[in-house]
Structures are given as C-alpha cells and as structure tokens.
Amino acid sequence: MSKTLLFIVNPRAGKTRSAAPLFEAVTLLSEAGYLISIRQTRERGHAARMVREEGGSFDRVVCCGGDGTLNETVAGAMALDAPPPIGYIPCGSTNDFAASLCLPDEPPAAAQRINESPGRALDVGRFNGRPFIYVASFGAFTQTSYTASQNIKNDLGHLAYILEGVKDLS
C-alpha cells in the first residue's frame, strides 16, 4: 500500500534555477513509496491554508521553498488535530532554518534525507496565538524580513536583508 505525500512548492522562493533538481527530488520521494500530490503556492498564506484543508488526509507533508514557506506549512499543520510529519526541502534565498539544522541545500539530497531519516521532534512556538517554527522578533529591524521584496531576495540573497535593514536605520 502506498503512503501519501502532499508536496507543497513555492515557485517564487529562491533564486531562479532549473526545475531538474526538484524533479529529481520528487522522483526520489516517489521511489520511496509515496503517492505524491503536488500543490503550488500562489500567495502569502496559501501553504498554511492548503495544509489546514488537505494535510490531515496525507501521511506526510513536504514543503519546498524558503523559511517562510516552512513556517506557513507548520502553522497549517498546527491547526490539525493530528498533524502529519513535515519534511522540508530548502529552496529559499537564504535558508537560515535549514542551515541551523544542517539540512542539505540541494533538493535531491534533502529528499533523500526525508526518505532515510526517522525524523525528529522540534518545538513550535506561539506568539499572539500564531505558531512559528524558527524566529519571533520585535524591536528594530523586525520588518526587514517582511519588507524585502521577493524579487530582490531572489536576485541578491542575504544582501537583500542587509539593504532593507539599512533603509530602516533612520
């Protein structure tokens, strides 16, 4: 019997690159016995809605995108009575969360890790009722990561956050 996997992809995350590694990642997950349903995010908050609406009927949810896509995926799962395990294929412009956990930054290697790893429990925080997986912040420069446009992040990576922070210095 096949296991089911909801695969959420943020097509705007990260620098422009070939779809070939992503295709290879999906192939590896499929070869591990998953029947995969692929969904593409269309706007902010879409990953969370998809997981809330569909995630409970899957054995696993895997998101492919940046830290924001992961955060939305986890937030959606936290709204479920029995959230499925979540896998993460980091494809964002900076992938801070993935780097802190030493996750592979190439989609095929990340998919292989999902296949081979028994998983691990991570804490999920809540701030003003909203779940978060990585960072909650306040004070100076809080808006920097939200106001840096996706196009600039795709073009400049980490530098986009620095430039946005410089604008907030005044």
CSV table of C-alpha atoms in Angstrom, one decimal:
chain,number,residue,atom,x,y,z
A,1,MET,CA,0.0,0.0,0.0
A,2,SER,CA,1.4,3.4,-1.0
A,3,LYS,CA,2.0,6.1,1.5
A,4,THR,CA,0.6,9.5,0.6
A,5,LEU,CA,2.5,12.8,0.5
A,6,LEU,CA,1.3,16.3,0.0
A,7,PHE,CA,4.2,18.2,-1.8
A,8,ILE,CA,3.8,22.0,-1.5
A,9,VAL,CA,6.1,24.1,-3.7
A,10,ASN,CA,6.6,27.8,-3.5
A,11,PRO,CA,7.6,28.7,-7.1
A,12,ARG,CA,8.8,32.2,-6.2
A,13,ALA,CA,11.2,31.1,-3.4
A,14,GLY,CA,14.9,31.3,-4.0
A,15,LYS,CA,17.0,32.3,-6.9
A,16,THR,CA,15.9,31.2,-10.4
A,17,ARG,CA,17.2,27.7,-11.1
A,18,SER,CA,16.5,24.7,-13.1
A,19,ALA,CA,13.5,22.5,-12.2
A,20,ALA,CA,15.6,19.4,-12.8
A,21,PRO,CA,16.7,19.0,-9.1
A,22,LEU,CA,13.2,19.4,-8.0
A,23,PHE,CA,12.0,16.8,-10.4
A,24,GLU,CA,14.8,14.5,-9.1
A,25,ALA,CA,13.6,15.1,-5.5
A,26,VAL,CA,10.0,14.2,-6.4
A,27,THR,CA,11.3,11.1,-8.2
A,28,LEU,CA,13.2,10.0,-5.1
A,29,LEU,CA,10.2,10.5,-2.8
A,30,SER,CA,8.1,8.5,-5.3
A,31,GLU,CA,10.6,5.7,-5.5
A,32,ALA,CA,10.4,5.5,-1.6
A,33,GLY,CA,6.8,4.5,-2.0
A,34,TYR,CA,4.9,7.8,-1.8
A,35,LEU,CA,2.0,8.6,-3.9
A,36,ILE,CA,2.6,12.3,-4.4
A,37,SER,CA,0.1,15.2,-4.8
A,38,ILE,CA,1.8,18.4,-5.8
A,39,ARG,CA,0.4,21.8,-5.0
A,40,GLN,CA,1.9,25.2,-5.8
A,41,THR,CA,1.5,28.2,-3.6
A,42,ARG,CA,0.0,31.3,-5.2
A,43,GLU,CA,0.2,34.0,-2.5
A,44,ARG,CA,1.3,34.6,1.1
A,45,GLY,CA,-0.7,32.3,3.5
A,46,HIS,CA,-1.5,29.8,0.8
A,47,ALA,CA,0.7,27.0,2.1
A,48,ALA,CA,-0.9,27.2,5.5
A,49,ARG,CA,-4.4,27.1,4.0
A,50,MET,CA,-3.5,24.0,1.9
A,51,VAL,CA,-2.2,22.1,4.9
A,52,ARG,CA,-5.2,23.1,7.0
A,53,GLU,CA,-7.6,22.0,4.3
A,54,GLU,CA,-5.8,18.9,2.9
A,55,GLY,CA,-2.8,18.0,5.1
A,56,GLY,CA,-4.8,15.8,7.5
A,57,SER,CA,-5.6,13.3,4.8
A,58,PHE,CA,-1.9,12.7,3.9
A,59,ASP,CA,0.7,10.5,5.6
A,60,ARG,CA,3.4,13.2,5.2
A,61,VAL,CA,3.6,16.8,4.1
A,62,VAL,CA,6.7,18.1,2.4
A,63,CYS,CA,7.3,21.8,1.6
A,64,CYS,CA,9.8,23.2,-0.9
A,65,GLY,CA,10.6,26.8,-0.5
A,66,GLY,CA,12.2,29.2,2.0
A,67,ASP,CA,11.8,29.7,5.7
A,68,GLY,CA,8.5,31.5,5.1
A,69,THR,CA,7.1,28.5,3.2
A,70,LEU,CA,8.2,26.2,6.0
A,71,ASN,CA,6.7,28.5,8.7
A,72,GLU,CA,3.3,28.6,6.8
A,73,THR,CA,3.4,24.8,6.4
A,74,VAL,CA,4.0,24.3,10.1
A,75,ALA,CA,1.3,26.8,11.0
A,76,GLY,CA,-1.2,25.0,8.9
A,77,ALA,CA,-0.3,21.7,10.4
A,78,MET,CA,-0.7,23.1,13.9
A,79,ALA,CA,-4.3,23.7,13.2
A,80,LEU,CA,-4.9,20.0,12.6
A,81,ASP,CA,-6.0,17.5,15.3
A,82,ALA,CA,-3.4,15.0,14.2
A,83,PRO,CA,-0.7,16.8,12.1
A,84,PRO,CA,1.3,14.6,9.7
A,85,PRO,CA,5.1,14.6,9.8
A,86,ILE,CA,6.6,17.5,7.8
A,87,GLY,CA,9.6,17.4,5.5
A,88,TYR,CA,11.5,20.4,4.3
A,89,ILE,CA,13.3,20.9,1.0
A,90,PRO,CA,15.0,24.2,1.4
A,91,CYS,CA,14.9,26.3,-1.8
A,92,GLY,CA,14.7,29.8,-0.4
A,93,SER,CA,17.0,32.7,-0.9
A,94,THR,CA,18.8,32.3,2.5
A,95,ASN,CA,17.5,29.0,4.1
A,96,ASP,CA,18.6,30.1,7.6
A,97,PHE,CA,16.5,27.4,9.3
A,98,ALA,CA,17.8,24.6,7.2
A,99,ALA,CA,21.4,25.8,7.8
A,100,SER,CA,20.9,25.8,11.5
A,101,LEU,CA,19.8,22.1,11.3
A,102,CYS,CA,22.5,21.2,8.8
A,103,LEU,CA,19.9,20.2,6.2
A,104,PRO,CA,21.1,19.6,2.7
A,105,ASP,CA,20.6,22.6,0.4
A,106,GLU,CA,20.2,20.6,-2.8
A,107,PRO,CA,16.6,19.2,-3.4
A,108,PRO,CA,17.6,15.6,-4.3
A,109,ALA,CA,19.8,15.4,-1.1
A,110,ALA,CA,17.1,16.9,1.0
A,111,ALA,CA,14.5,14.4,-0.4
A,112,GLN,CA,16.9,11.5,0.3
A,113,ARG,CA,17.3,12.8,3.9
A,114,ILE,CA,13.5,12.8,4.2
A,115,ASN,CA,13.4,9.2,2.9
A,116,GLU,CA,16.1,7.9,5.2
A,117,SER,CA,15.6,9.9,8.4
A,118,PRO,CA,13.2,8.8,11.1
A,119,GLY,CA,12.5,12.5,11.7
A,120,ARG,CA,12.9,14.5,14.9
A,121,ALA,CA,10.6,16.4,17.1
A,122,LEU,CA,11.0,20.2,17.0
A,123,ASP,CA,9.4,22.8,19.2
A,124,VAL,CA,6.8,25.1,17.7
A,125,GLY,CA,6.3,28.4,19.4
A,126,ARG,CA,3.2,30.6,19.6
A,127,PHE,CA,3.1,34.3,19.7
A,128,ASN,CA,-0.2,36.1,20.0
A,129,GLY,CA,-1.8,32.8,19.1
A,130,ARG,CA,0.2,32.4,15.9
A,131,PRO,CA,2.6,29.4,15.6
A,132,PHE,CA,6.1,29.9,14.5
A,133,ILE,CA,8.9,27.4,13.8
A,134,TYR,CA,12.1,29.5,13.7
A,135,VAL,CA,12.1,33.1,14.8
A,136,ALA,CA,9.8,35.5,16.6
A,137,SER,CA,11.2,39.0,16.8
A,138,PHE,CA,10.4,42.5,17.9
A,139,GLY,CA,12.0,45.9,18.0
A,140,ALA,CA,14.4,47.5,15.5
A,141,PHE,CA,14.6,45.8,12.1
A,142,THR,CA,11.7,43.5,12.8
A,143,GLN,CA,10.0,44.3,9.5
A,144,THR,CA,13.2,43.9,7.4
A,145,SER,CA,12.5,40.2,6.5
A,146,TYR,CA,8.9,41.1,5.6
A,147,THR,CA,9.5,44.2,3.6
A,148,ALA,CA,12.4,42.9,1.4
A,149,SER,CA,10.6,42.1,-1.8
A,150,GLN,CA,10.8,38.5,-3.1
A,151,ASN,CA,12.3,39.7,-6.4
A,152,ILE,CA,15.1,41.5,-4.6
A,153,LYS,CA,15.7,38.4,-2.3
A,154,ASN,CA,15.8,36.2,-5.4
A,155,ASP,CA,18.4,38.5,-7.0
A,156,LEU,CA,20.5,39.3,-4.0
A,157,GLY,CA,20.0,36.6,-1.4
A,158,HIS,CA,21.3,37.7,2.1
A,159,LEU,CA,22.3,41.1,0.7
A,160,ALA,CA,18.6,42.0,0.3
A,161,TYR,CA,18.0,41.8,4.0
A,162,ILE,CA,21.1,44.0,4.7
A,163,LEU,CA,19.9,46.6,2.2
A,164,GLU,CA,16.4,46.6,3.7
A,165,GLY,CA,17.9,46.9,7.2
A,166,VAL,CA,20.0,49.9,6.1
A,167,LYS,CA,16.8,51.7,4.9
A,168,ASP,CA,15.4,51.2,8.5
A,169,LEU,CA,18.4,52.8,10.2
A,170,SER,CA,16.8,56.3,10.1
